[in-house]
Short mmCIF file of C-alpha atoms in Angstrom, two decimals:
data_model
loop_
_atom_site.label_atom_id
_atom_site.label_comp_id
_atom_site.label_asym_id
_atom_site.label_seq_id
_atom_site.Cartn_x
_atom_site.Cartn_y
_atom_site.Cartn_z
CA UNK A 1 52.75 47.35 17.40
CA UNK A 2 52.40 42.91 17.06
CA UNK A 3 48.37 43.49 18.13
CA UNK A 4 47.76 45.92 15.16
CA UNK A 5 49.79 44.06 13.26
CA UNK A 6 48.36 40.99 13.48
CA UNK A 7 44.68 42.53 13.13
CA UNK A 8 46.04 44.19 9.59
CA UNK A 9 47.45 41.03 8.53
CA UNK A 10 43.77 39.32 9.95
CA UNK A 11 41.62 42.14 8.18
CA UNK A 12 44.24 42.54 4.92
CA UNK A 13 43.54 37.96 4.45
CA UNK A 14 39.92 38.17 5.03
CA UNK A 15 39.75 40.59 2.37
CA UNK A 16 41.93 38.75 -0.10
CA UNK A 17 39.55 35.82 0.26
CA UNK A 18 36.42 38.20 -0.01
CA UNK A 19 38.22 39.12 -3.18
CA UNK A 20 38.66 35.84 -4.78
CA UNK A 21 35.90 35.19 -4.14
CA UNK A 22 33.97 38.30 -5.80
CA UNK A 23 36.41 37.13 -8.94
CA UNK A 24 34.75 33.74 -8.95
CA UNK A 25 31.54 34.46 -8.33
CA UNK A 26 31.66 37.26 -11.20
CA UNK A 27 33.40 34.48 -13.62
CA UNK A 28 30.79 32.14 -12.82
CA UNK A 29 27.96 34.42 -13.13
CA UNK A 30 28.67 37.42 -14.70
CA UNK A 31 25.25 38.18 -16.25
CA UNK A 32 23.48 37.45 -12.83
CA UNK A 33 26.12 39.70 -10.94
CA UNK A 34 25.88 42.56 -13.24
CA UNK A 35 22.24 42.28 -13.22
CA UNK A 36 22.02 42.61 -9.58
CA UNK A 37 24.64 45.71 -9.09
CA UNK A 38 22.73 47.64 -11.80
CA UNK A 39 19.28 46.68 -9.32
CA UNK A 40 21.60 48.01 -5.80
CA UNK A 41 22.61 50.87 -7.54
CA UNK A 42 19.13 52.35 -9.19
CA UNK A 43 16.73 50.73 -6.20
CA UNK A 44 19.04 51.48 -2.89
CA UNK A 45 21.71 53.27 -3.77
CA UNK A 46 20.09 57.06 -2.37
CA UNK A 47 19.52 55.08 0.99
CA UNK A 48 23.12 53.81 1.25
CA UNK A 49 24.57 56.94 0.32
CA UNK A 50 21.94 58.41 2.88
CA UNK A 51 23.67 56.50 5.85
CA UNK A 52 26.91 56.63 4.61
CA UNK A 53 26.37 60.87 5.10
CA UNK A 54 25.69 60.16 8.46
CA UNK A 55 28.82 57.74 9.67
CA UNK A 56 32.25 59.47 11.04
CA UNK A 57 35.06 59.63 9.16
CA UNK A 58 36.81 56.21 10.17
CA UNK A 59 39.97 58.09 10.52
CA UNK A 60 38.44 59.29 13.85
CA UNK A 61 37.84 55.63 15.26
CA UNK A 62 39.24 54.51 18.05
CA UNK A 63 41.43 51.81 17.43
CA UNK A 64 41.49 48.58 20.34
CA UNK A 65 43.57 45.63 20.18
CA UNK A 66 42.67 42.29 21.12
CA UNK A 67 44.59 38.99 21.64
CA UNK A 68 43.54 35.83 22.36
CA UNK A 69 45.72 32.54 22.48
CA UNK A 70 44.52 30.14 20.13
CA UNK A 71 45.73 27.04 20.92
CA UNK A 72 45.29 24.39 18.21
CA UNK A 73 45.86 20.21 17.31
CA UNK A 74 48.61 18.84 15.82
CA UNK A 75 47.65 16.86 12.58
CA UNK A 76 48.68 13.92 14.55
CA UNK A 77 46.07 14.63 17.21
CA UNK A 78 43.33 15.58 14.82
CA UNK A 79 43.66 12.06 13.30
CA UNK A 80 43.53 10.73 16.52
CA UNK A 81 40.80 11.67 17.83
CA UNK A 82 38.78 10.95 14.66
CA UNK A 83 39.92 6.99 15.15
CA UNK A 84 39.15 6.76 18.63
CA UNK A 85 35.93 7.51 17.47
CA UNK A 86 32.97 4.90 18.43
CA UNK A 87 31.98 2.47 16.18
CA UNK A 88 28.06 2.93 14.36
CA UNK A 89 25.64 0.46 13.23
CA UNK A 90 24.10 0.89 9.95
CA UNK A 91 20.45 -0.38 9.01
CA UNK A 92 18.53 -2.01 6.07
CA UNK A 93 15.55 -3.25 4.93
CA UNK A 94 14.07 -5.43 1.98
CA UNK A 95 11.82 -7.85 0.92
CA UNK A 96 12.61 -10.90 -0.07
CA UNK A 97 12.45 -12.65 -3.93
CA UNK A 98 11.53 -16.64 -4.90
CA UNK A 99 14.82 -16.27 -6.73
CA UNK A 100 16.96 -15.51 -3.73
CA UNK A 101 20.44 -16.58 -3.01
CA UNK A 102 22.36 -16.21 0.06
CA UNK A 103 25.06 -13.71 -1.75
CA UNK A 104 21.53 -11.47 -3.96
CA UNK A 105 19.69 -11.18 -0.27
CA UNK A 106 22.99 -9.92 1.29
CA UNK A 107 24.41 -7.79 -1.23
CA UNK A 108 20.53 -5.92 -1.06
CA UNK A 109 21.19 -5.66 2.41
CA UNK A 110 24.57 -3.99 2.03
CA UNK A 111 26.03 -6.23 3.44
CA UNK A 112 30.08 -7.40 2.63
CA UNK A 113 30.53 -10.73 4.51
CA UNK A 114 31.81 -13.46 3.00
CA UNK A 115 31.69 -15.72 6.83
CA UNK A 116 28.29 -14.70 6.79
CA UNK A 117 27.36 -15.54 3.37
CA UNK A 118 28.99 -19.20 3.82
CA UNK A 119 26.52 -19.44 7.18
CA UNK A 120 23.51 -18.49 5.12
CA UNK A 121 24.08 -21.13 2.92
CA UNK A 122 24.87 -23.82 4.88
CA UNK A 123 22.37 -23.67 7.62
CA UNK A 124 19.21 -25.28 7.71
CA UNK A 125 16.78 -22.85 9.12
CA UNK A 126 17.90 -19.94 6.54
CA UNK A 127 17.27 -22.73 3.78
CA UNK A 128 13.86 -23.61 4.71
CA UNK A 129 12.81 -20.50 5.51
CA UNK A 130 14.01 -18.04 3.62
CA UNK A 131 16.35 -19.01 0.59
CA UNK A 132 13.64 -19.14 -2.20
CA UNK A 133 10.70 -17.83 -0.29
CA UNK A 134 9.62 -14.52 -2.10
CA UNK A 135 7.39 -11.50 0.18
CA UNK A 136 9.07 -12.43 2.94
CA UNK A 137 10.41 -8.85 5.26
CA UNK A 138 14.02 -8.56 5.89
CA UNK A 139 16.20 -6.30 7.90
CA UNK A 140 19.85 -6.08 8.44
CA UNK A 141 22.32 -4.90 11.10
CA UNK A 142 25.89 -4.27 10.19
CA UNK A 143 29.00 -2.63 11.34
CA UNK A 144 30.38 0.30 9.94
CA UNK A 145 32.91 -1.65 7.44
CA UNK A 146 29.47 -4.01 6.48
CA UNK A 147 30.17 -6.67 8.46
CA UNK A 148 26.54 -8.75 9.39
CA UNK A 149 25.75 -8.18 13.32
CA UNK A 150 22.02 -9.36 12.95
CA UNK A 151 19.71 -10.55 10.01
CA UNK A 152 15.77 -10.83 10.78
CA UNK A 153 12.99 -12.21 8.44
CA UNK A 154 9.20 -11.76 9.23
CA UNK A 155 6.16 -13.03 8.29
CA UNK A 156 2.70 -14.07 8.86
CA UNK A 157 0.29 -16.62 7.19
CA UNK A 158 -2.69 -15.40 5.17
CA UNK A 159 -5.38 -15.67 8.91
CA UNK A 160 -3.85 -16.42 12.29
CA UNK A 161 -3.03 -12.62 14.88
CA UNK A 162 0.73 -14.16 15.76
CA UNK A 163 4.11 -13.87 12.78
CA UNK A 164 7.12 -15.82 12.33
CA UNK A 165 10.97 -14.17 13.02
CA UNK A 166 13.85 -15.62 12.17
CA UNK A 167 16.93 -14.14 13.72
CA UNK A 168 20.51 -14.85 12.11
CA UNK A 169 23.08 -13.20 14.72
CA UNK A 170 27.06 -13.32 14.86
CA UNK A 171 27.92 -14.71 18.45
CA UNK A 172 31.02 -13.69 20.75
CA UNK A 173 33.36 -15.46 19.31
CA UNK A 174 32.66 -14.24 15.62
CA UNK A 175 30.23 -17.16 14.49
CA UNK A 176 27.32 -17.15 13.77
CA UNK A 177 23.90 -19.10 14.95
CA UNK A 178 20.55 -19.22 13.79
CA UNK A 179 16.52 -19.31 15.63
CA UNK A 180 13.19 -18.88 14.62
CA UNK A 181 10.56 -17.21 16.94
CA UNK A 182 7.04 -16.99 17.03
CA UNK A 183 5.67 -13.59 18.65
CA UNK A 184 1.80 -11.69 18.28
CA UNK A 185 0.92 -9.10 15.45
CA UNK A 186 -0.11 -5.76 16.35
CA UNK A 187 -2.85 -4.10 14.56
CA UNK A 188 -2.37 -0.55 13.66
CA UNK A 189 -4.10 1.45 10.50
CA UNK A 190 -3.59 3.30 8.06
CA UNK A 191 -5.38 6.34 5.67
CA UNK A 192 -4.74 6.34 1.65
CA UNK A 193 -6.86 7.73 -1.10
CA UNK A 194 -6.25 7.13 -4.83
CA UNK A 195 -7.68 8.86 -8.09
CA UNK A 196 -8.75 6.51 -11.15
CA UNK A 197 -6.63 7.73 -14.19
CA UNK A 198 -6.95 3.94 -15.73
CA UNK A 199 -8.65 1.37 -13.23
CA UNK A 200 -8.84 0.99 -10.20
CA UNK A 201 -5.94 -1.40 -9.71
CA UNK A 202 -3.75 1.23 -11.19
CA UNK A 203 -4.95 3.51 -8.91
CA UNK A 204 -4.57 1.61 -5.07
CA UNK A 205 -1.37 0.47 -7.38
CA UNK A 206 0.39 4.35 -7.23
CA UNK A 207 -1.36 4.86 -3.89
CA UNK A 208 0.71 1.64 -2.71
CA UNK A 209 -2.42 0.54 -1.55
CA UNK A 210 -2.48 -3.81 -1.04
CA UNK A 211 -4.65 -5.64 -3.61
CA UNK A 212 -6.13 -6.96 -1.39
CA UNK A 213 -7.67 -3.50 -0.06
CA UNK A 214 -8.62 -2.71 -4.04
CA UNK A 215 -10.44 -5.77 -3.94
CA UNK A 216 -12.40 -4.82 -0.72
CA UNK A 217 -13.18 -1.64 -2.15
CA UNK A 218 -14.93 -2.95 -4.61
CA UNK A 219 -16.50 -5.59 -2.73
CA UNK A 220 -17.97 -2.94 -0.50
CA UNK A 221 -19.15 -0.41 -3.07
CA UNK A 222 -20.35 -3.25 -5.59
CA UNK A 223 -23.85 -2.89 -4.70
CA UNK A 224 -23.68 0.78 -5.75
CA UNK A 225 -20.94 1.32 -8.33
CA UNK A 226 -19.99 -0.79 -11.43
CA UNK A 227 -16.54 -1.32 -11.47
CA UNK A 228 -16.17 -2.85 -14.21
CA UNK A 229 -18.12 -0.07 -16.30
CA UNK A 230 -18.89 2.64 -14.40
CA UNK A 231 -15.86 3.71 -13.44
CA UNK A 232 -14.72 7.31 -14.82
CA UNK A 233 -11.46 8.93 -14.96
CA UNK A 234 -10.96 11.24 -11.74
CA UNK A 235 -13.03 9.27 -9.70
CA UNK A 236 -11.90 9.09 -6.13
CA UNK A 237 -12.04 7.60 -3.29
CA UNK A 238 -10.00 7.80 0.77
CA UNK A 239 -9.98 4.61 2.72
CA UNK A 240 -8.85 3.87 6.31
CA UNK A 241 -7.51 0.29 6.37
CA UNK A 242 -6.12 -2.19 9.00
CA UNK A 243 -2.57 -2.96 8.96
CA UNK A 244 -1.11 -5.90 10.59
CA UNK A 245 2.23 -5.21 11.71
CA UNK A 246 5.52 -7.15 13.64
CA UNK A 247 7.99 -4.97 14.94
CA UNK A 248 6.48 -2.24 13.81
CA UNK A 249 6.77 -3.18 10.39
CA UNK A 250 3.60 -4.04 8.33
CA UNK A 251 3.47 -7.49 7.27
CA UNK A 252 -0.51 -7.61 5.84
CA UNK A 253 -3.36 -5.84 5.27
CA UNK A 254 -6.55 -6.36 7.17
CA UNK A 255 -9.70 -5.44 7.32
CA UNK A 256 -11.43 -1.56 5.39
CA UNK A 257 -12.39 0.24 8.28
CA UNK A 258 -13.86 2.83 6.58
CA UNK A 259 -13.65 3.97 3.03
CA UNK A 260 -15.47 6.88 0.43
CA UNK A 261 -15.94 6.65 -3.66
CA UNK A 262 -16.63 9.16 -5.49
CA UNK A 263 -18.18 8.20 -9.04
CA UNK A 264 -19.42 10.36 -11.67
CA UNK A 265 -20.08 13.42 -9.00
CA UNK A 266 -22.10 11.38 -6.60
CA UNK A 267 -20.31 10.00 -3.53
CA UNK A 268 -20.80 7.24 -1.35
CA UNK A 269 -19.08 6.29 2.10
CA UNK A 270 -19.07 3.43 4.09
CA UNK A 271 -18.28 1.71 7.33
CA UNK A 272 -17.63 -1.20 9.55
CA UNK A 273 -19.24 -1.79 12.46
CA UNK A 274 -20.17 -4.91 14.59
CA UNK A 275 -22.37 -3.61 17.57
CA UNK A 276 -21.91 -4.69 21.20
CA UNK A 277 -22.74 -8.39 21.84
CA UNK A 278 -23.23 -8.98 17.56
CA UNK A 279 -21.30 -12.32 16.52
CA UNK A 280 -20.36 -10.49 14.00
CA UNK A 281 -20.07 -6.88 12.28
CA UNK A 282 -21.14 -5.45 8.65
CA UNK A 283 -20.79 -2.80 6.56
CA UNK A 284 -23.01 0.23 6.95
CA UNK A 285 -23.60 3.78 5.43
CA UNK A 286 -22.50 6.89 7.37
CA UNK A 287 -26.06 7.49 8.74
CA UNK A 288 -26.67 3.45 9.36
CA UNK A 289 -27.90 1.95 6.48
CA UNK A 290 -26.67 -1.36 5.94
CA UNK A 291 -25.05 -1.98 3.03
CA UNK A 292 -25.55 -5.35 2.45
CA UNK A 293 -28.24 -6.26 0.08
CA UNK A 294 -29.52 -10.13 -0.87
CA UNK A 295 -27.39 -10.90 -3.57
CA UNK A 296 -23.48 -9.77 -3.96
CA UNK A 297 -23.04 -8.30 -7.84
CA UNK A 298 -20.26 -11.08 -8.32
CA UNK A 299 -19.78 -15.15 -7.75
CA UNK A 300 -15.90 -14.16 -7.73
CA UNK A 301 -13.65 -11.79 -6.41
CA UNK A 302 -13.18 -8.79 -8.24
CA UNK A 303 -11.88 -10.00 -11.04
CA UNK A 304 -11.56 -9.09 -15.02
CA UNK A 305 -14.66 -10.04 -17.55
CA UNK A 306 -15.14 -11.21 -20.80
CA UNK A 307 -17.71 -10.45 -21.29
CA UNK A 308 -21.52 -8.98 -20.11
CA UNK A 309 -24.74 -9.52 -20.82
CA UNK A 310 -25.58 -9.37 -24.22
CA UNK A 311 -25.07 -11.47 -27.75
CA UNK A 312 -22.02 -12.71 -28.45
CA UNK A 313 -20.19 -15.12 -31.27
CA UNK A 314 -20.19 -18.36 -29.69
CA UNK A 315 -16.79 -19.40 -28.98
CA UNK A 316 -17.72 -23.41 -29.99
CA UNK A 317 -20.62 -23.17 -32.88
CA UNK A 318 -19.57 -19.56 -33.99
CA UNK A 319 -22.50 -18.10 -34.26
CA UNK A 320 -24.33 -15.64 -33.03
CA UNK A 321 -26.60 -16.71 -29.56
CA UNK A 322 -27.94 -14.56 -26.77
CA UNK A 323 -25.20 -14.98 -23.94
CA UNK A 324 -27.50 -15.55 -20.78
CA UNK A 325 -25.33 -15.04 -17.94
CA UNK A 326 -21.51 -13.13 -17.53
CA UNK A 327 -18.58 -14.95 -18.18
CA UNK A 328 -15.89 -13.82 -15.14
CA UNK A 329 -12.15 -14.07 -16.56
CA UNK A 330 -10.21 -16.36 -13.76
CA UNK A 331 -7.85 -18.77 -13.35
CA UNK A 332 -8.42 -21.71 -13.22
CA UNK A 333 -8.58 -23.15 -9.36
CA UNK A 334 -10.08 -19.59 -8.49
CA UNK A 335 -12.90 -20.29 -5.73
CA UNK A 336 -16.55 -19.95 -6.31
CA UNK A 337 -19.27 -18.13 -3.94
CA UNK A 338 -22.09 -18.49 -4.10
CA UNK A 339 -24.01 -14.87 -4.11
CA UNK A 340 -26.98 -15.67 -1.97
CA UNK A 341 -28.89 -17.71 0.66
CA UNK A 342 -29.92 -20.92 -0.68
CA UNK A 343 -29.89 -24.24 -0.91
CA UNK A 344 -27.80 -26.77 -3.66
CA UNK A 345 -30.45 -27.84 -6.55
CA UNK A 346 -27.99 -29.97 -9.00
CA UNK A 347 -24.13 -30.29 -8.55
CA UNK A 348 -23.11 -32.13 -11.51
CA UNK A 349 -22.00 -32.50 -15.12
CA UNK A 350 -24.05 -31.26 -18.00
CA UNK A 351 -23.59 -30.96 -21.45
CA UNK A 352 -22.25 -27.92 -22.56
CA UNK A 353 -21.85 -26.23 -18.92
CA UNK A 354 -19.23 -29.36 -18.10
CA UNK A 355 -19.21 -29.09 -14.19
CA UNK A 356 -21.72 -27.00 -12.98
CA UNK A 357 -24.01 -26.11 -9.89
CA UNK A 358 -27.73 -24.85 -9.37
CA UNK A 359 -28.72 -22.86 -6.20
CA UNK A 360 -32.13 -22.17 -5.51
CA UNK A 361 -33.00 -19.10 -3.90
CA UNK A 362 -36.30 -17.67 -2.59
CA UNK A 363 -38.88 -16.10 -4.74
CA UNK A 364 -38.35 -18.33 -7.78
CA UNK A 365 -34.67 -17.24 -7.69
CA UNK A 366 -32.14 -19.72 -8.81
CA UNK A 367 -28.40 -19.13 -9.78
CA UNK A 368 -25.93 -21.20 -11.91
CA UNK A 369 -22.46 -21.68 -11.91
CA UNK A 370 -21.01 -23.31 -14.98
CA UNK A 371 -17.41 -24.29 -16.29
CA UNK A 372 -16.38 -25.84 -12.36
CA UNK A 373 -12.93 -27.75 -12.35
CA UNK A 374 -14.06 -28.88 -9.36
CA UNK A 375 -17.27 -29.08 -7.41
CA UNK A 376 -17.43 -28.06 -3.23
CA UNK A 377 -20.90 -28.80 -2.21
CA UNK A 378 -23.66 -31.51 -2.89
CA UNK A 379 -27.20 -31.78 -3.80
CA UNK A 380 -29.88 -30.62 -0.81
CA UNK A 381 -27.06 -28.47 0.91
CA UNK A 382 -27.66 -25.05 2.15
CA UNK A 383 -25.15 -22.88 1.91
CA UNK A 384 -24.83 -18.81 3.11
CA UNK A 385 -23.70 -15.63 1.10
CA UNK A 386 -20.12 -15.39 0.02
CA UNK A 387 -20.06 -19.30 0.64
CA UNK A 388 -16.82 -20.65 -1.35
CA UNK A 389 -19.02 -23.97 -3.45
CA UNK A 390 -16.50 -25.12 -6.84
CA UNK A 391 -13.71 -23.44 -8.66
CA UNK A 392 -13.04 -22.08 -11.86
CA UNK A 393 -12.64 -24.18 -14.63
CA UNK A 394 -12.82 -24.76 -18.37
CA UNK A 395 -14.90 -28.14 -17.95
CA UNK A 396 -17.94 -28.10 -20.80
CA UNK A 397 -17.61 -25.82 -23.97
CA UNK A 398 -15.08 -23.70 -22.82
CA UNK A 399 -12.29 -23.11 -24.82
CA UNK A 400 -10.33 -21.33 -21.85
CA UNK A 401 -11.00 -21.17 -17.97
CA UNK A 402 -13.96 -18.82 -16.92
CA UNK A 403 -17.08 -18.91 -14.68
CA UNK A 404 -19.87 -19.15 -17.10
CA UNK A 405 -23.12 -17.38 -13.82
CA UNK A 406 -26.18 -16.93 -14.78
CA UNK A 407 -29.76 -15.90 -12.82
CA UNK A 408 -32.67 -17.10 -13.86
CA UNK A 409 -36.29 -15.27 -12.13
CA UNK A 410 -39.35 -18.21 -12.84
CA UNK A 411 -37.36 -19.72 -15.11
CA UNK A 412 -36.12 -16.37 -17.51
CA UNK A 413 -32.93 -15.21 -17.51
CA UNK A 414 -32.08 -12.12 -15.80
CA UNK A 415 -29.08 -9.38 -15.70
CA UNK A 416 -27.58 -10.71 -12.60
CA UNK A 417 -26.03 -7.29 -12.05
CA UNK A 418 -29.40 -6.05 -12.03
CA UNK A 419 -30.91 -8.13 -10.17
CA UNK A 420 -28.10 -8.04 -7.23
CA UNK A 421 -28.29 -4.10 -7.11
CA UNK A 422 -32.05 -3.53 -7.02
CA UNK A 423 -32.56 -6.92 -4.24
CA UNK A 424 -33.35 -5.23 -0.72
CA UNK A 425 -30.62 -4.51 1.90
CA UNK A 426 -30.29 -6.15 5.62
CA UNK A 427 -31.56 -4.15 8.51
CA UNK A 428 -29.90 -0.94 9.30
CA UNK A 429 -28.36 -0.20 12.99
CA UNK A 430 -30.17 -1.35 15.49
CA UNK A 431 -31.41 1.50 18.09
CA UNK A 432 -29.82 -0.02 21.08
CA UNK A 433 -26.29 0.52 19.51
CA UNK A 434 -26.93 3.69 17.93
CA UNK A 435 -25.29 5.56 20.02
CA UNK A 436 -21.91 3.77 19.91
CA UNK A 437 -21.94 3.53 15.76
CA UNK A 438 -22.30 7.42 16.14
CA UNK A 439 -19.17 8.02 18.06
CA UNK A 440 -17.47 5.69 15.61
CA UNK A 441 -19.00 7.46 12.32
CA UNK A 442 -17.54 11.08 13.79
CA UNK A 443 -14.35 9.60 14.22
CA UNK A 444 -14.59 7.74 10.82
CA UNK A 445 -15.40 11.12 9.10
CA UNK A 446 -12.46 12.69 10.04
CA UNK A 447 -9.95 9.92 9.37
CA UNK A 448 -11.36 10.43 5.69
CA UNK A 449 -11.16 13.86 5.26
CA UNK A 450 -7.58 13.19 6.61
CA UNK A 451 -6.95 11.13 4.08
CA UNK A 452 -8.75 12.67 0.86
CA UNK A 453 -5.84 15.18 2.23
CA UNK A 454 -3.46 13.24 2.04
CA UNK A 455 -4.70 11.99 -2.04
CA UNK A 456 -4.93 15.66 -2.42
CA UNK A 457 -1.86 16.81 -1.67
CA UNK A 458 0.17 13.76 -3.10
CA UNK A 459 -1.75 14.60 -6.41
CA UNK A 460 -0.49 18.35 -6.92
#
């Protein structure tokens, strides 16, 4: 019978294929196959034979033949169906570099389009806003044969609520056109965390946390943690911070919204809160106590410190002298800020100190900022905590760019770090704003817990 023949042929072919694959598997993994067969015989043989004993003899089973027509496409028809598939678009993104050319940008974006490269080289907007500019977000849409459809670059200034967009687009006739646009940034948030292995910046780098956020972390917790000397291996932190995005892509980081830092077995928490109707906000602990103290611990943002409050070999005179203050190593031009509210008592040049500023605070407290490259205040001027008053330099008896900082109480030199940490805190959350603060704190606790879980998962 034709149907039976067809069935037998199909079964024979299937069996041959099965045997061939089994042969290949045995040749490729002889030890594994032998072990598997032995295991089956030892552990499953009894059950297998027990089941087999109840099965009817195959010779007694009825045979039913089913014949179904199968229509297959000819080879040229199959090829035609593939050729007629609609084209698809490819997308890729990257970040510009200072050394970029038109060719290097297109190569990293997967574009192979000589006409596009020629346009980028010759277009004024592209040369001005893209080529040679580092740190700008770029993306490209291409055809399936890697011809450019659209190239978009996005960037935003350090301040402000808008971003710039440069668009290079292929027109219907195959030529290209460029344009710039301005659009509002959207505010999002990101949860992250890290573990200290060597330094704060190494931990934030490993967690892809921007330097601006790392600096804010050090600033927020500087009243409780000495980030220069007291960080320990396996300290950990969680943070929730703003991201400023353009077309869904983060362009820069914003303010730290909440954070938690575990240092030496103690846990410190902070949350940003602006009371309703208040002109500005501040950081508080999760129970509502202000984290703002009368003095900052550093006159420059978190940076490498070359020496602390101790005796040292004077770099000019080569003799041991008491180093009555702290030297903050930083590049020339780095902004210097006053550590507390006060009035400028002196701003000028002194022997040894070079360009120097004295700020008088209450309770007979005076701070000194020496070796400046620039002075931005005048004698008698009132200054607020954190206000920029000058810039790091190497004037006077300085062998390299750094800020020499002193804290004097009744004319006596004191360790500025100790004074800052012992200074009084600002007022807690106002009573009227407490319900709003408690709601925000509860929400931030949940987010910090999620950030902790993310950090633990990435560490495993």
